[in-house]
Amino acid sequence: MFGTVTVKKVQVLSKDKGNVVKKFACNIQKAMEEQIRKKLPNKNHQDILLGILLGNDDGMEEEVKENFRQSSLSHILAVSGMHVAYLITIVNWLRRKSGSGKKKDKNWYRATA
């Protein structure tokens, strides 16, 4: 199920109370992206590598995405991101089962329309 929510203002009620595993995974992903952007001089090469490694094709030109689709290789850009999500889900489940994952307050943000 997908949807779109439009708000005028978002107020953060508390910080550092989110999922530790997701935060760790996001930090790793961000560090990998920074290193790729730093090490590869060509933006197209950066975007392709980010698509393959992290499943992030946001910055990729439409023509490059279309080339992946036409060559039946577009799954390469989605598989990595999907597997990272699976891994995070499994780790979260294991943490909850072991008792190390405390339930967090679901109302850690407030949005007003």
Tab-separated table of C-alpha atoms in Angstrom:
chain	number	residue	atom	x	y	z
A	1	MET	CA	0.000	0.000	0.000
A	2	PHE	CA	1.351	3.400	-0.955
A	3	GLY	CA	0.193	6.918	-0.361
A	4	THR	CA	1.222	10.549	-0.229
A	5	VAL	CA	0.901	12.876	2.732
A	6	THR	CA	1.304	16.621	2.389
A	7	VAL	CA	1.945	18.707	5.502
A	8	LYS	CA	2.760	22.350	6.096
A	9	LYS	CA	4.855	21.842	9.201
A	10	VAL	CA	6.645	18.961	10.940
A	11	GLN	CA	7.704	19.313	14.560
A	12	VAL	CA	10.274	16.929	16.048
A	13	LEU	CA	9.186	16.003	19.567
A	14	SER	CA	12.260	13.971	20.500
A	15	LYS	CA	15.574	12.915	19.002
A	16	ASP	CA	17.666	9.747	19.090
A	17	LYS	CA	14.694	7.539	19.963
A	18	GLY	CA	14.396	5.828	16.588
A	19	ASN	CA	15.469	2.384	15.505
A	20	VAL	CA	19.197	1.958	16.211
A	21	VAL	CA	19.695	-0.649	13.477
A	22	LYS	CA	18.035	1.506	10.832
A	23	LYS	CA	20.086	4.496	11.940
A	24	PHE	CA	23.274	2.408	11.756
A	25	ALA	CA	22.335	1.152	8.276
A	26	CYS	CA	21.577	4.702	7.096
A	27	ASN	CA	24.918	5.926	8.431
A	28	ILE	CA	26.750	3.139	6.589
A	29	GLN	CA	24.833	3.885	3.411
A	30	LYS	CA	25.614	7.598	3.730
A	31	ALA	CA	29.319	6.905	4.322
A	32	MET	CA	29.445	4.589	1.298
A	33	GLU	CA	27.785	7.222	-0.873
A	34	GLU	CA	30.214	9.914	0.319
A	35	GLN	CA	33.213	7.699	-0.483
A	36	ILE	CA	31.865	6.799	-3.915
A	37	ARG	CA	31.197	10.458	-4.698
A	38	LYS	CA	34.695	11.362	-3.471
A	39	LYS	CA	36.609	8.585	-5.273
A	40	LEU	CA	34.909	8.478	-8.673
A	41	PRO	CA	35.266	11.647	-10.740
A	42	ASN	CA	32.448	10.903	-13.216
A	43	LYS	CA	28.913	11.548	-11.888
A	44	ASN	CA	27.351	8.950	-14.216
A	45	HIS	CA	29.754	6.318	-12.892
A	46	GLN	CA	28.947	7.367	-9.319
A	47	ASP	CA	25.213	7.054	-9.937
A	48	ILE	CA	25.525	3.637	-11.600
A	49	LEU	CA	27.667	2.280	-8.767
A	50	LEU	CA	25.229	3.653	-6.159
A	51	GLY	CA	22.392	2.010	-8.055
A	52	ILE	CA	24.139	-1.358	-8.126
A	53	LEU	CA	25.505	-1.345	-4.572
A	54	LEU	CA	22.704	0.408	-2.696
A	55	GLY	CA	19.696	0.204	-4.994
A	56	ASN	CA	19.672	4.007	-5.138
A	57	ASP	CA	18.934	5.160	-8.678
A	58	ASP	CA	17.577	8.594	-7.712
A	59	GLY	CA	20.434	10.573	-9.269
A	60	MET	CA	20.708	8.378	-12.351
A	61	GLU	CA	19.771	9.917	-15.688
A	62	GLU	CA	16.570	8.588	-17.251
A	63	GLU	CA	18.493	7.526	-20.356
A	64	VAL	CA	20.792	5.315	-18.268
A	65	LYS	CA	17.809	3.788	-16.430
A	66	GLU	CA	16.128	3.131	-19.779
A	67	ASN	CA	19.304	1.444	-21.072
A	68	PHE	CA	19.208	-0.875	-18.040
A	69	ARG	CA	15.523	-1.632	-18.724
A	70	GLN	CA	16.042	-2.297	-22.446
A	71	SER	CA	18.942	-4.651	-21.742
A	72	SER	CA	16.836	-6.519	-19.120
A	73	LEU	CA	19.293	-5.533	-16.372
A	74	SER	CA	17.114	-3.127	-14.366
A	75	HIS	CA	16.802	-5.725	-11.586
A	76	ILE	CA	20.479	-5.076	-10.782
A	77	LEU	CA	19.532	-1.591	-9.579
A	78	ALA	CA	16.784	-2.859	-7.258
A	79	VAL	CA	18.149	-6.087	-5.793
A	80	SER	CA	20.803	-4.558	-3.551
A	81	GLY	CA	18.466	-2.060	-1.936
A	82	MET	CA	15.854	-4.728	-1.443
A	83	HIS	CA	18.333	-7.069	0.226
A	84	VAL	CA	19.549	-4.318	2.561
A	85	ALA	CA	15.927	-3.781	3.619
A	86	TYR	CA	15.500	-7.539	4.211
A	87	LEU	CA	18.650	-7.650	6.313
A	88	ILE	CA	17.522	-4.705	8.461
A	89	THR	CA	14.102	-6.324	8.933
A	90	ILE	CA	15.647	-9.622	10.028
A	91	VAL	CA	18.052	-7.930	12.456
A	92	ASN	CA	15.168	-5.918	13.956
A	93	TRP	CA	13.096	-9.075	14.372
A	94	LEU	CA	15.997	-10.868	16.073
A	95	ARG	CA	16.552	-7.902	18.415
A	96	ARG	CA	12.884	-7.903	19.434
A	97	LYS	CA	12.879	-11.678	19.943
A	98	SER	CA	16.004	-11.508	22.118
A	99	GLY	CA	14.519	-8.716	24.228
A	100	SER	CA	17.219	-6.182	23.341
A	101	GLY	CA	14.864	-4.129	21.176
A	102	LYS	CA	12.693	-1.959	23.405
A	103	LYS	CA	9.384	-0.793	22.049
A	104	LYS	CA	9.614	2.848	21.070
A	105	ASP	CA	6.945	5.477	21.357
A	106	LYS	CA	5.326	5.587	17.907
A	107	ASN	CA	4.382	9.253	18.354
A	108	TRP	CA	7.884	10.706	18.066
A	109	TYR	CA	6.817	13.279	15.462
A	110	ARG	CA	3.905	15.597	14.940
A	111	ALA	CA	2.680	16.751	11.537
A	112	THR	CA	0.032	19.384	10.944
A	113	ALA	CA	-1.879	19.760	7.700
